[in-house]
Amino acid sequence: MVARKRSPLKIKVTEEHQCSVDLRLRILSQVPFFQHLSPAELAFVNRLFHEKGFSVDDLICSAGDPAEQLFVIADGRVKLLHYSLTGKEIVLDLLTAGEFFGSPATSRAEVYQDTAQAQTQACILTIGRDDFRQILDRYPSVVLKVLDIMSARLKAAHERVHQLSVLPVDQRLAGILLRLGDKFGEPREVGLLIQVRLSRDDLAAMAGTTTESASRAMSQFQKDGLIRSGREWVAISDRAGLEGIAGEEFET
Amino acid sequence: MVARKRSPLKIKVTEEHQCSVDLRLRILSQVPFFQHLSPAELAFVNRLFHEKGFSVDDLICSAGDPAEQLFVIADGRVKLLHYSLTGKEIVLDLLTAGEFFGSPATSRAEVYQDTAQAQTQACILTIGRDDFRQILDRYPSVVLKVLDIMSARLKAAHERVHQLSVLPVDQRLAGILLRLGDKFGEPREVGLLIQVRLSRDDLAAMAGTTTESASRAMSQFQKDGLIRSGREWVAISDRAGLEGIAGEEFET
DNA sequence: CGACGAATTGAACCTATTCAAAGGGTGTGG
DNA sequence: CCACACCCTTTGAATAGGTTCAATTCGTCG
């Protein structure tokens, strides 16, 4: 009905999902908890990491498995999720290059808490728990950074609990789109394009609702001129409008 | 209708909510991240803490205020919560002696993420961010413990997101009762009595529903012989039965 | 171009919320 | 020690919002 024929998404398709040494060092230097290290220190850190490529939809780790690795995304997008007993999917977070997941914990006998799935082709840097521990011992400042990030994630999770508790579907969805726009948005003619393949299923799994409800809400947003959207892509055309719907984002 | 006249709760009423030096040291030695310190080290840590008493319903800190302190509960119960714009209350966690809240983060310009309210009379040990930082620098093992606890809390928050996303009210409530039983339960004639003043409002705020819905579910549980409950108290009489309703607690 | 997967839309159903009113337990003050 | 007032709790009935099931349309890729 509206002019939105072709997908404006540009999806990278690298045949080999491998990263050069250069890329590895650049990525590691962008990871928040390594940012402040010197080149020499980074080189030491780099030596402890291994590298692994994944294709779309590959599982990187599964909730419940023994947690032995910490993962850093060098390239690509990773989806953190749970599955309910009924098979319903819950998306907990969407991560991009420079972010980590897996086990920052130091105790043994831990298991991965979430399943991580490659949402695009991805290059992942991995490090064993003991090797990571070695870094923490050697550079105490790193662990403080990790702590800050965990704090931020806990805050985000609490906010989500809040929203699931009190907001209706359309408000939750609007909030999700805004956050995705901040994190993955790129300015285009269609508006702020969210550079991720996002199906209605994915959005539903983030908002804690069904595909159909997500679709209805998105249709309404589009009718109201707040977004443009097609098959597996979304762009925000009226940020202020969406904010008006999301309403309560930060409150006491 | 059922024989449940008097509340079986025993609520402590200390006139002075203050703790002796003995209690302080004992509490600090129970805090998970100080557990492994020697008595001499604990004494050092103890000197950096201050002490403050609170009465029922007192606010200990408010979400949004500059986060300058980390709090350790010496005695009493503390409720972590948010308020929605519509005034609805969301209970994020219920803490007891030996647990901490507030700001373990090291960066400045942080604000408290949750509001903390004394649920009983309480004695709280506080420590400034810089003093806590001093402890972390001096005893690097402490920060690793803190990290583990943050991991555990993040996991709990993710589980709650999951439950809010896929489970109906009665299943969520059953799960909440089970967790409360594990944490606060004391065996009695009535069953596993949850040693906390718990109104239907509180339960609703934990389950992300309304007082009335919580009440209906609790009535049903009682009819089915799963719990005994009265004004602001709950006891679990059939744990297995509740588990059957809660159903999906730990899954992939 | 054809086929498959994604998105949309409709209608019936159901769960949970809302609004309202009545029934208890607790603690306080007479 | 009793009685009353207050607040918590329960229950009912009407409503709204979301889910479910089903059918159709639309895009994208081979």
Coordinates of C-alpha atoms (C1' of nucleotides) in Angstrom, one line a residue:
Chain A
M1 CA 0.0 0.0 0.0
V2 CA 2.7 2.4 0.9
A3 CA 5.8 2.8 -1.2
R4 CA 8.2 0.4 0.5
K5 CA 9.1 -2.1 -2.1
R6 CA 12.7 -3.1 -1.5
S7 CA 14.3 -3.6 1.8
P8 CA 16.7 -0.8 2.6
L9 CA 18.7 -3.0 4.9
K10 CA 22.3 -3.6 3.9
I11 CA 23.3 -7.0 5.2
K12 CA 26.9 -7.8 5.0
V13 CA 27.8 -11.2 3.6
T14 CA 31.4 -12.1 4.2
E15 CA 32.2 -15.5 3.0
E16 CA 34.8 -16.1 5.6
H17 CA 33.6 -14.9 9.0
Q18 CA 37.1 -14.3 10.2
C19 CA 38.8 -11.2 11.4
S20 CA 42.2 -10.0 10.8
V21 CA 44.7 -9.4 13.6
D22 CA 44.1 -5.7 13.0
L23 CA 40.4 -6.0 13.5
R24 CA 40.8 -8.1 16.6
L25 CA 43.0 -5.5 18.2
R26 CA 40.7 -2.7 17.1
I27 CA 37.7 -4.5 18.5
L28 CA 39.3 -5.4 21.8
S29 CA 40.3 -1.8 22.2
Q30 CA 36.7 -0.8 21.8
V31 CA 35.4 -3.2 24.4
P32 CA 34.4 -1.0 27.3
F33 CA 36.4 -2.9 29.8
F34 CA 39.6 -3.0 27.8
Q35 CA 39.3 0.5 26.4
H36 CA 41.8 2.1 28.8
L37 CA 44.6 -0.5 28.4
S38 CA 47.8 0.4 26.6
P39 CA 48.7 -1.2 23.2
A40 CA 51.1 -3.5 24.9
E41 CA 48.5 -4.6 27.4
L42 CA 46.0 -5.1 24.7
A43 CA 48.4 -7.3 22.8
F44 CA 48.8 -9.5 25.9
V45 CA 45.0 -9.7 26.3
N46 CA 44.6 -10.5 22.6
R47 CA 46.9 -13.4 22.9
L48 CA 44.5 -15.1 25.4
F49 CA 41.5 -14.8 23.0
H50 CA 40.5 -17.3 20.4
E51 CA 38.4 -16.7 17.4
K52 CA 35.5 -18.4 15.9
G53 CA 33.1 -17.8 13.0
F54 CA 29.4 -18.4 13.0
S55 CA 26.7 -18.3 10.3
V56 CA 23.2 -16.9 10.6
D57 CA 21.1 -18.7 13.3
D58 CA 24.1 -20.7 14.6
L59 CA 24.0 -21.2 18.3
I60 CA 27.0 -19.8 20.0
C61 CA 26.2 -21.1 23.5
S62 CA 23.1 -22.6 25.1
A63 CA 21.5 -21.8 28.4
G64 CA 22.2 -24.6 30.8
D65 CA 25.5 -25.6 29.4
P66 CA 28.6 -25.4 31.6
A67 CA 29.8 -21.8 31.4
E68 CA 33.4 -21.9 30.4
Q69 CA 33.8 -19.1 28.0
L70 CA 33.4 -15.4 27.8
F71 CA 32.5 -14.1 24.3
V72 CA 33.3 -10.8 22.7
I73 CA 31.6 -9.9 19.5
A74 CA 34.2 -8.8 16.9
D75 CA 31.8 -8.5 14.1
G76 CA 28.1 -9.2 13.6
R77 CA 25.0 -9.3 15.7
V78 CA 24.1 -11.7 18.4
K79 CA 20.7 -12.4 20.0
L80 CA 20.5 -13.4 23.6
L81 CA 17.4 -15.4 24.3
H82 CA 15.4 -17.9 26.3
Y83 CA 12.9 -20.5 25.2
S84 CA 9.8 -21.2 27.2
L85 CA 8.6 -24.8 27.7
T86 CA 5.9 -24.0 25.1
G87 CA 8.5 -23.2 22.6
K88 CA 7.9 -19.4 22.7
E89 CA 11.0 -17.3 22.3
I90 CA 12.0 -14.5 24.6
V91 CA 14.6 -12.1 23.3
L92 CA 16.6 -10.7 26.2
D93 CA 19.0 -8.6 24.4
L94 CA 20.5 -7.8 21.0
L95 CA 24.3 -7.3 21.0
T96 CA 26.7 -5.9 18.5
A97 CA 30.4 -5.6 17.9
G98 CA 32.4 -4.7 21.0
E99 CA 29.8 -6.2 23.4
F100 CA 30.3 -9.3 25.5
F101 CA 28.2 -12.2 26.7
G102 CA 28.7 -15.5 28.4
S103 CA 30.3 -15.9 31.7
P104 CA 32.1 -13.1 33.4
A105 CA 31.6 -15.0 36.7
T106 CA 34.7 -16.4 38.4
S107 CA 33.2 -19.3 40.2
R108 CA 33.2 -22.8 38.7
A109 CA 30.1 -24.9 38.3
E110 CA 28.3 -22.1 36.6
V111 CA 26.1 -22.5 33.5
Y112 CA 25.3 -20.1 30.7
Q113 CA 22.1 -18.3 31.7
D114 CA 21.0 -17.4 28.2
T115 CA 21.2 -18.9 24.8
A116 CA 23.2 -16.9 22.3
Q117 CA 22.4 -17.1 18.6
A118 CA 24.1 -15.4 15.7
Q119 CA 21.7 -13.1 14.1
T120 CA 24.0 -12.3 11.3
Q121 CA 27.3 -13.9 10.2
A122 CA 29.5 -13.2 13.1
C123 CA 33.1 -13.4 14.3
I124 CA 33.3 -14.1 18.0
L125 CA 36.4 -13.8 20.2
T126 CA 36.3 -16.3 23.0
I127 CA 38.3 -16.6 26.2
G128 CA 38.4 -19.3 28.8
R129 CA 37.2 -18.5 32.3
D130 CA 40.7 -19.0 33.8
D131 CA 42.4 -16.9 31.2
F132 CA 39.9 -14.1 31.8
R133 CA 40.6 -14.5 35.5
Q134 CA 44.2 -14.0 34.7
I135 CA 43.5 -10.7 33.0
L136 CA 41.4 -9.5 35.9
D137 CA 44.2 -10.3 38.3
R138 CA 46.7 -8.6 36.2
Y139 CA 44.6 -5.5 35.4
P140 CA 42.4 -4.7 38.4
S141 CA 40.8 -1.8 36.6
V142 CA 39.2 -4.2 34.1
V143 CA 37.0 -5.8 36.7
L144 CA 35.6 -2.5 37.8
K145 CA 34.5 -1.8 34.3
V146 CA 32.9 -5.2 34.0
L147 CA 31.1 -4.4 37.2
D148 CA 29.8 -1.2 35.8
I149 CA 28.5 -2.9 32.7
M150 CA 26.8 -5.6 34.8
S151 CA 25.1 -2.8 36.8
A152 CA 23.9 -1.2 33.6
R153 CA 22.5 -4.5 32.3
L154 CA 20.8 -5.1 35.6
K155 CA 19.2 -1.7 35.4
A156 CA 18.0 -2.4 31.9
A157 CA 16.5 -5.7 33.0
H158 CA 14.7 -4.0 35.9
E159 CA 13.3 -1.5 33.5
R160 CA 12.0 -4.2 31.3
V161 CA 10.4 -5.9 34.3
H162 CA 8.7 -2.6 35.0
Q163 CA 7.5 -2.2 31.5
L164 CA 6.1 -5.7 31.3
S165 CA 4.4 -5.2 34.6
V166 CA 2.6 -1.9 33.8
L167 CA 2.5 -1.0 30.1
P168 CA 0.3 -2.3 27.3
V169 CA 1.7 -3.9 24.2
D170 CA 1.8 -0.8 22.0
Q171 CA 3.7 1.3 24.6
R172 CA 6.2 -1.5 25.2
L173 CA 6.7 -1.8 21.5
A174 CA 7.2 1.9 21.0
G175 CA 9.8 1.8 23.8
I176 CA 11.6 -1.1 22.2
L177 CA 11.7 0.6 18.8
L178 CA 13.2 3.7 20.3
R179 CA 15.9 1.8 22.1
L180 CA 16.7 -0.2 18.9
G181 CA 16.8 3.1 17.0
D182 CA 19.4 4.5 19.4
K183 CA 21.5 1.4 19.2
F184 CA 21.2 0.3 15.6
G185 CA 19.8 3.3 13.8
E186 CA 21.2 4.8 10.7
P187 CA 19.8 8.0 9.1
R188 CA 18.3 7.3 5.6
E189 CA 15.6 8.7 3.4
V190 CA 13.0 6.5 5.0
G191 CA 14.0 7.8 8.4
L192 CA 16.1 6.3 11.1
L193 CA 16.7 2.8 9.8
I194 CA 17.3 0.0 12.2
Q195 CA 20.1 -1.9 10.8
V196 CA 19.0 -5.4 11.9
R197 CA 16.8 -8.0 10.3
L198 CA 13.8 -7.7 12.6
S199 CA 10.8 -9.9 12.0
R200 CA 7.5 -9.3 13.7
D201 CA 8.3 -12.5 15.6
D202 CA 11.5 -10.9 16.9
L203 CA 9.7 -7.8 18.0
A204 CA 7.0 -9.9 19.7
A205 CA 9.7 -11.9 21.5
M206 CA 11.2 -8.6 22.8
A207 CA 7.9 -7.1 23.8
G208 CA 6.6 -10.3 25.4
T209 CA 3.6 -10.6 23.2
T210 CA 2.4 -12.5 20.1
T211 CA 3.4 -12.1 16.4
E212 CA -0.1 -11.0 15.6
S213 CA -0.3 -8.3 18.4
A214 CA 3.1 -7.0 17.3
S215 CA 1.9 -6.8 13.8
R216 CA -1.3 -5.0 14.7
A217 CA 0.6 -2.4 16.7
M218 CA 3.2 -1.9 13.9
S219 CA 0.4 -1.5 11.4
Q220 CA -1.1 1.2 13.6
F221 CA 2.2 3.0 14.0
Q222 CA 2.6 2.9 10.2
K223 CA -0.9 4.3 9.7
D224 CA 0.0 7.1 12.1
G225 CA 3.1 7.9 10.2
L226 CA 5.4 7.0 13.0
I227 CA 7.4 4.3 11.2
R228 CA 8.1 2.8 7.8
S229 CA 8.4 -0.9 7.8
G230 CA 8.5 -3.9 5.5
R231 CA 9.5 -7.5 5.6
E232 CA 12.1 -7.8 8.4
W233 CA 13.0 -4.1 8.5
V234 CA 11.9 -1.0 10.4
A235 CA 12.7 2.6 10.2
I236 CA 11.6 5.4 12.6
S237 CA 10.1 8.4 10.8
D238 CA 8.7 10.3 13.8
R239 CA 10.7 9.8 16.9
A240 CA 8.8 12.3 18.9
G241 CA 5.6 10.6 18.0
L242 CA 6.9 7.3 19.2
E243 CA 8.1 8.8 22.4
G244 CA 4.7 10.2 23.0
I245 CA 3.3 6.7 22.8
A246 CA 6.0 5.0 24.8
G247 CA 5.3 7.6 27.4
E248 CA 6.8 6.4 30.6
E249 CA 10.4 5.5 29.9
F250 CA 12.3 6.8 32.8
E251 CA 10.5 7.3 36.1
T252 CA 11.1 6.8 39.7
Chain B
M1 CA -14.2 -19.6 57.1
V2 CA -11.1 -21.6 57.7
A3 CA -9.4 -21.5 61.1
R4 CA -6.9 -18.8 60.6
K5 CA -7.6 -16.3 63.3
R6 CA -4.4 -14.8 64.4
S7 CA -1.4 -14.0 62.4
P8 CA 1.4 -16.5 63.1
L9 CA 4.0 -14.0 62.1
K10 CA 6.4 -12.9 64.7
I11 CA 7.4 -9.4 64.0
K12 CA 10.4 -8.1 65.9
V13 CA 9.9 -4.7 67.4
T14 CA 13.2 -3.3 68.6
E15 CA 12.8 0.2 70.1
E16 CA 16.3 1.2 69.1
H17 CA 17.1 0.0 65.6
Q18 CA 20.8 0.0 66.3
C19 CA 23.3 -2.8 66.2
S20 CA 26.1 -3.6 68.5
V21 CA 29.6 -3.7 67.3
D22 CA 29.4 -7.4 67.7
L23 CA 26.4 -7.6 65.4
R24 CA 28.1 -5.4 62.9
L25 CA 31.1 -7.6 62.7
R26 CA 29.0 -10.7 62.5
I27 CA 26.8 -9.3 59.8
L28 CA 29.8 -8.1 57.7
S29 CA 31.3 -11.5 58.0
Q30 CA 28.1 -13.0 56.6
V31 CA 28.0 -10.7 53.6
P32 CA 29.0 -12.9 50.7
F33 CA 31.7 -10.6 49.4
F34 CA 33.4 -10.2 52.8
Q35 CA 33.0 -13.8 53.9
H36 CA 36.5 -14.9 53.1
L37 CA 38.2 -11.9 54.8
S38 CA 40.2 -12.4 58.0
P39 CA 39.0 -10.9 61.3
A40 CA 41.7 -8.2 61.0
E41 CA 40.6 -7.3 57.5
L42 CA 37.0 -7.3 58.6
A43 CA 37.8 -4.9 61.3
F44 CA 39.3 -2.6 58.7
V45 CA 36.3 -2.9 56.5
N46 CA 34.0 -2.3 59.5
R47 CA 35.7 1.0 60.3
L48 CA 34.6 2.4 56.9
F49 CA 31.0 1.6 57.4
H50 CA 28.4 3.9 59.1
E51 CA 25.2 2.8 60.7
K52 CA 21.7 4.1 60.4
G53 CA 18.3 3.0 61.8
F54 CA 15.1 3.0 59.9
S55 CA 11.4 2.5 60.8
V56 CA 8.8 0.7 58.9
D57 CA 8.1 2.3 55.5
D58 CA 11.0 4.7 55.7
L59 CA 12.7 5.4 52.4
I60 CA 16.4 4.4 52.6
C61 CA 17.2 5.7 49.1
S62 CA 15.2 6.9 46.1
A63 CA 15.6 6.0 42.5
G64 CA 17.1 8.9 40.6
D65 CA 19.0 10.4 43.5
P66 CA 22.8 10.6 43.1
A67 CA 24.2 7.2 44.1
E68 CA 26.8 7.8 46.7
Q69 CA 26.3 5.0 49.1
L70 CA 26.3 1.2 49.2
F71 CA 24.0 -0.3 51.8
V72 CA 24.3 -3.5 53.7
I73 CA 21.4 -4.8 55.7
A74 CA 22.5 -5.6 59.3
D75 CA 19.0 -6.3 60.5
G76 CA 15.5 -6.2 59.1
R77 CA 13.9 -6.5 55.7
V78 CA 14.2 -4.1 52.7
K79 CA 12.0 -3.8 49.7
L80 CA 13.5 -2.7 46.4
L81 CA 10.9 -1.1 44.2
H82 CA 9.9 1.2 41.3
Y83 CA 6.9 3.4 41.0
S84 CA 5.2 3.8 37.7
L85 CA 3.8 7.1 36.5
T86 CA 0.4 5.9 37.3
G87 CA 1.4 5.3 40.9
K88 CA 1.5 1.6 40.6
E89 CA 4.2 -0.1 42.6
I90 CA 6.6 -2.7 41.2
V91 CA 8.5 -4.8 43.8
L92 CA 11.9 -5.8 42.3
D93 CA 13.3 -7.6 45.2
L94 CA 12.9 -8.4 48.9
L95 CA 16.2 -8.3 50.8
T96 CA 17.2 -9.5 54.2
A97 CA 20.2 -9.3 56.6
G98 CA 23.5 -9.8 54.9
E99 CA 22.3 -8.6 51.5
F100 CA 23.4 -5.3 49.9
F101 CA 21.8 -2.7 47.6
G102 CA 22.6 0.7 46.3
S103 CA 25.6 1.5 44.2
P104 CA 28.4 -1.0 43.8
A105 CA 29.3 0.9 40.7
T106 CA 32.6 2.8 40.6
S107 CA 31.8 5.6 38.2
R108 CA 30.6 8.9 39.4
A109 CA 27.5 10.6 38.1
E110 CA 25.4 7.5 38.8
V111 CA 22.0 7.5 40.3
Y112 CA 20.2 4.9 42.4
Q113 CA 18.3 2.7 40.1
D114 CA 15.7 1.5 42.6
T115 CA 14.0 2.9 45.5
A116 CA 14.7 1.1 48.8
Q117 CA 12.1 1.0 51.5
A118 CA 12.3 -0.5 55.0
Q119 CA 9.8 -3.2 55.2
T120 CA 10.4 -3.7 58.9
Q121 CA 12.5 -1.8 61.4
A122 CA 15.9 -2.0 60.0
C123 CA 19.5 -1.3 60.8
I124 CA 21.5 -0.5 57.7
L125 CA 25.3 -0.2 57.3
T126 CA 26.3 2.3 54.7
I127 CA 29.6 3.0 53.0
G128 CA 30.6 5.8 50.7
R129 CA 31.5 5.0 47.1
D130 CA 35.1 6.1 47.6
D131 CA 35.5 4.1 50.7
F132 CA 34.1 1.0 49.1
R133 CA 36.4 1.6 46.2
Q134 CA 39.3 1.6 48.7
I135 CA 38.2 -1.8 49.9
L136 CA 38.1 -3.1 46.4
D137 CA 41.6 -1.9 45.7
R138 CA 42.9 -3.4 48.9
Y139 CA 41.1 -6.7 48.6
P140 CA 40.8 -7.6 45.0
S141 CA 39.0 -10.9 45.8
V142 CA 36.0 -8.8 47.0
V143 CA 35.2 -7.4 43.7
L144 CA 35.1 -10.9 42.1
K145 CA 32.5 -11.8 44.7
V146 CA 30.5 -8.7 43.9
L147 CA 30.6 -9.6 40.3
D148 CA 29.2 -13.1 41.0
I149 CA 26.4 -11.6 42.9
M150 CA 25.6 -9.2 40.2
S151 CA 25.5 -12.1 37.7
A152 CA 23.1 -13.9 39.9
R153 CA 20.8 -10.9 40.2
L154 CA 20.9 -10.4 36.5
K155 CA 19.9 -14.0 36.0
A156 CA 17.1 -13.6 38.4
A157 CA 15.9 -10.5 36.6
H158 CA 16.0 -12.3 33.2
E159 CA 14.0 -15.1 34.7
R160 CA 11.4 -12.6 35.8
V161 CA 11.3 -11.1 32.4
H162 CA 10.7 -14.5 31.0
Q163 CA 7.9 -15.3 33.4
L164 CA 6.1 -12.0 32.9
S165 CA 6.4 -12.6 29.1
V166 CA 4.9 -16.1 29.0
L167 CA 3.1 -17.1 32.2
P168 CA -0.4 -16.2 33.4
V169 CA -1.0 -14.6 36.8
D170 CA -1.5 -17.8 38.8
Q171 CA 1.6 -19.4 37.6
R172 CA 3.7 -16.3 38.3
L173 CA 2.2 -16.1 41.7
A174 CA 2.9 -19.7 42.5
G175 CA 6.5 -19.2 41.4
I176 CA 6.9 -16.1 43.6
L177 CA 5.5 -17.9 46.6
L178 CA 8.0 -20.7 46.1
R179 CA 10.9 -18.4 46.0
L180 CA 9.7 -16.5 49.0
G181 CA 9.3 -19.8 50.8
D182 CA 12.9 -20.7 50.1
K183 CA 14.2 -17.4 51.2
F184 CA 12.0 -16.5 54.2
G185 CA 10.2 -19.7 55.1
E186 CA 10.1 -21.2 58.6
P187 CA 8.5 -24.5 59.3
R188 CA 5.4 -24.2 61.5
E189 CA 2.2 -26.1 62.1
V190 CA 0.5 -24.1 59.4
G191 CA 3.2 -25.1 57.0
L192 CA 6.2 -23.3 55.6
L193 CA 5.5 -19.8 57.0
I194 CA 6.9 -16.9 55.0
Q195 CA 8.3 -14.6 57.7
V196 CA 7.4 -11.3 56.0
R197 CA 4.4 -9.1 56.2
L198 CA 3.0 -9.7 52.8
S199 CA -0.2 -7.9 51.7
R200 CA -2.0 -8.8 48.5
D201 CA -0.8 -5.5 47.2
D202 CA 2.8 -6.6 47.7
L203 CA 2.2 -9.9 46.0
A204 CA 0.5 -8.1 43.1
A205 CA 3.4 -5.7 42.8
M206 CA 5.8 -8.7 42.6
A207 CA 3.7 -10.6 40.1
G208 CA 3.0 -7.6 38.0
T209 CA -0.8 -7.7 38.4
T210 CA -3.6 -6.1 40.4
T211 CA -4.5 -6.6 44.0
E212 CA -7.8 -8.2 43.0
S213 CA -6.2 -10.7 40.7
A214 CA -3.7 -11.6 43.3
S215 CA -6.4 -12.1 45.8
R216 CA -8.4 -14.3 43.5
A217 CA -5.4 -16.5 42.8
M218 CA -4.6 -16.8 46.4
S219 CA -8.2 -17.7 47.3
Q220 CA -8.0 -20.4 44.7
F221 CA -4.7 -21.7 46.1
Q222 CA -6.3 -21.8 49.5
K223 CA -9.3 -23.7 48.3
D224 CA -7.0 -26.2 46.7
G225 CA -5.2 -26.6 50.0
L226 CA -1.9 -25.4 48.6
I227 CA -1.5 -22.5 51.1
R228 CA -2.8 -21.1 54.3
S229 CA -3.1 -17.3 54.4
G230 CA -4.6 -14.4 56.3
R231 CA -4.1 -10.7 56.6
E232 CA -0.6 -10.0 55.5
W233 CA 0.7 -13.5 56.0
V234 CA 1.2 -16.6 53.9
A235 CA 2.2 -20.2 54.6
I236 CA 2.9 -22.9 52.1
S237 CA 1.2 -26.2 53.0
D238 CA 1.7 -28.1 49.7
R239 CA 5.0 -27.2 48.1
A240 CA 4.7 -29.9 45.4
G241 CA 1.3 -28.7 44.5
L242 CA 2.5 -25.2 44.0
E243 CA 5.4 -26.4 42.0
G244 CA 2.9 -28.2 39.8
I245 CA 1.1 -24.9 39.1
A246 CA 4.3 -22.8 38.7
G247 CA 5.4 -25.4 36.2
E248 CA 8.1 -23.9 34.2
E249 CA 10.6 -22.5 36.6
F250 CA 14.0 -23.4 35.2
E251 CA 14.1 -24.0 31.5
T252 CA 16.4 -23.5 28.5
Chain C
dC1 C1' 8.1 -16.7 -12.5
dG2 C1' 7.0 -19.5 -8.8
dA3 C1' 7.2 -20.9 -4.1
dC4 C1' 8.1 -20.2 0.5
dG5 C1' 8.1 -17.5 4.5
dA6 C1' 6.6 -13.2 6.5
dA7 C1' 3.0 -10.0 7.4
dT8 C1' -1.8 -8.6 7.7
dT9 C1' -6.5 -8.9 9.0
dG10 C1' -10.8 -10.7 10.9
dA11 C1' -13.6 -12.9 14.4
dA12 C1' -14.4 -15.6 18.5
dC13 C1' -12.7 -16.4 22.8
dC14 C1' -10.6 -15.7 27.2
dT15 C1' -7.9 -13.8 30.7
dA16 C1' -7.1 -10.1 33.5
dT17 C1' -8.5 -5.3 34.8
dT18 C1' -11.6 -2.1 36.5
dC19 C1' -15.2 -0.4 39.4
dA20 C1' -18.0 -1.2 43.2
dA21 C1' -19.6 -3.1 47.5
dA22 C1' -19.3 -6.0 51.4
dG23 C1' -16.8 -8.8 54.7
dG24 C1' -12.8 -9.6 58.1
dG25 C1' -8.6 -9.0 61.2
dT26 C1' -5.8 -5.7 64.0
dG27 C1' -4.7 -2.5 67.0
dT28 C1' -6.1 1.6 69.4
dG29 C1' -8.5 4.4 72.6
dG30 C1' -12.0 4.6 75.7
Chain D
dC1 C1' -11.1 -5.5 78.1
dC2 C1' -14.3 -4.4 74.7
dA3 C1' -15.7 -1.8 70.8
dC4 C1' -14.9 0.8 67.0
dA5 C1' -12.4 2.4 63.1
dC6 C1' -9.2 1.5 59.7
dC7 C1' -7.3 -1.0 56.3
dC8 C1' -6.8 -5.3 54.1
dT9 C1' -9.2 -8.8 51.7
dT10 C1' -12.7 -10.9 49.2
dT11 C1' -16.2 -11.4 45.7
dG12 C1' -19.2 -9.9 41.8
dA13 C1' -20.3 -8.0 37.3
dA14 C1' -19.0 -5.5 33.3
dT15 C1' -15.4 -4.3 30.3
dA16 C1' -11.2 -4.0 27.7
dG17 C1' -7.1 -5.8 25.9
dG18 C1' -4.8 -9.6 24.2
dT19 C1' -4.6 -14.2 22.4
dT20 C1' -5.8 -17.8 19.3
dC21 C1' -7.1 -19.8 15.1
dA22 C1' -7.7 -19.2 10.4
dA23 C1' -7.5 -17.3 5.9
dT24 C1' -5.4 -14.1 2.8
dT25 C1' -1.9 -10.9 0.9
dC26 C1' 2.6 -9.6 0.2
dG27 C1' 7.8 -9.7 -0.5
dT28 C1' 12.0 -11.9 -1.4
dC29 C1' 14.9 -15.2 -3.1
dG30 C1' 16.0 -19.1 -6.0

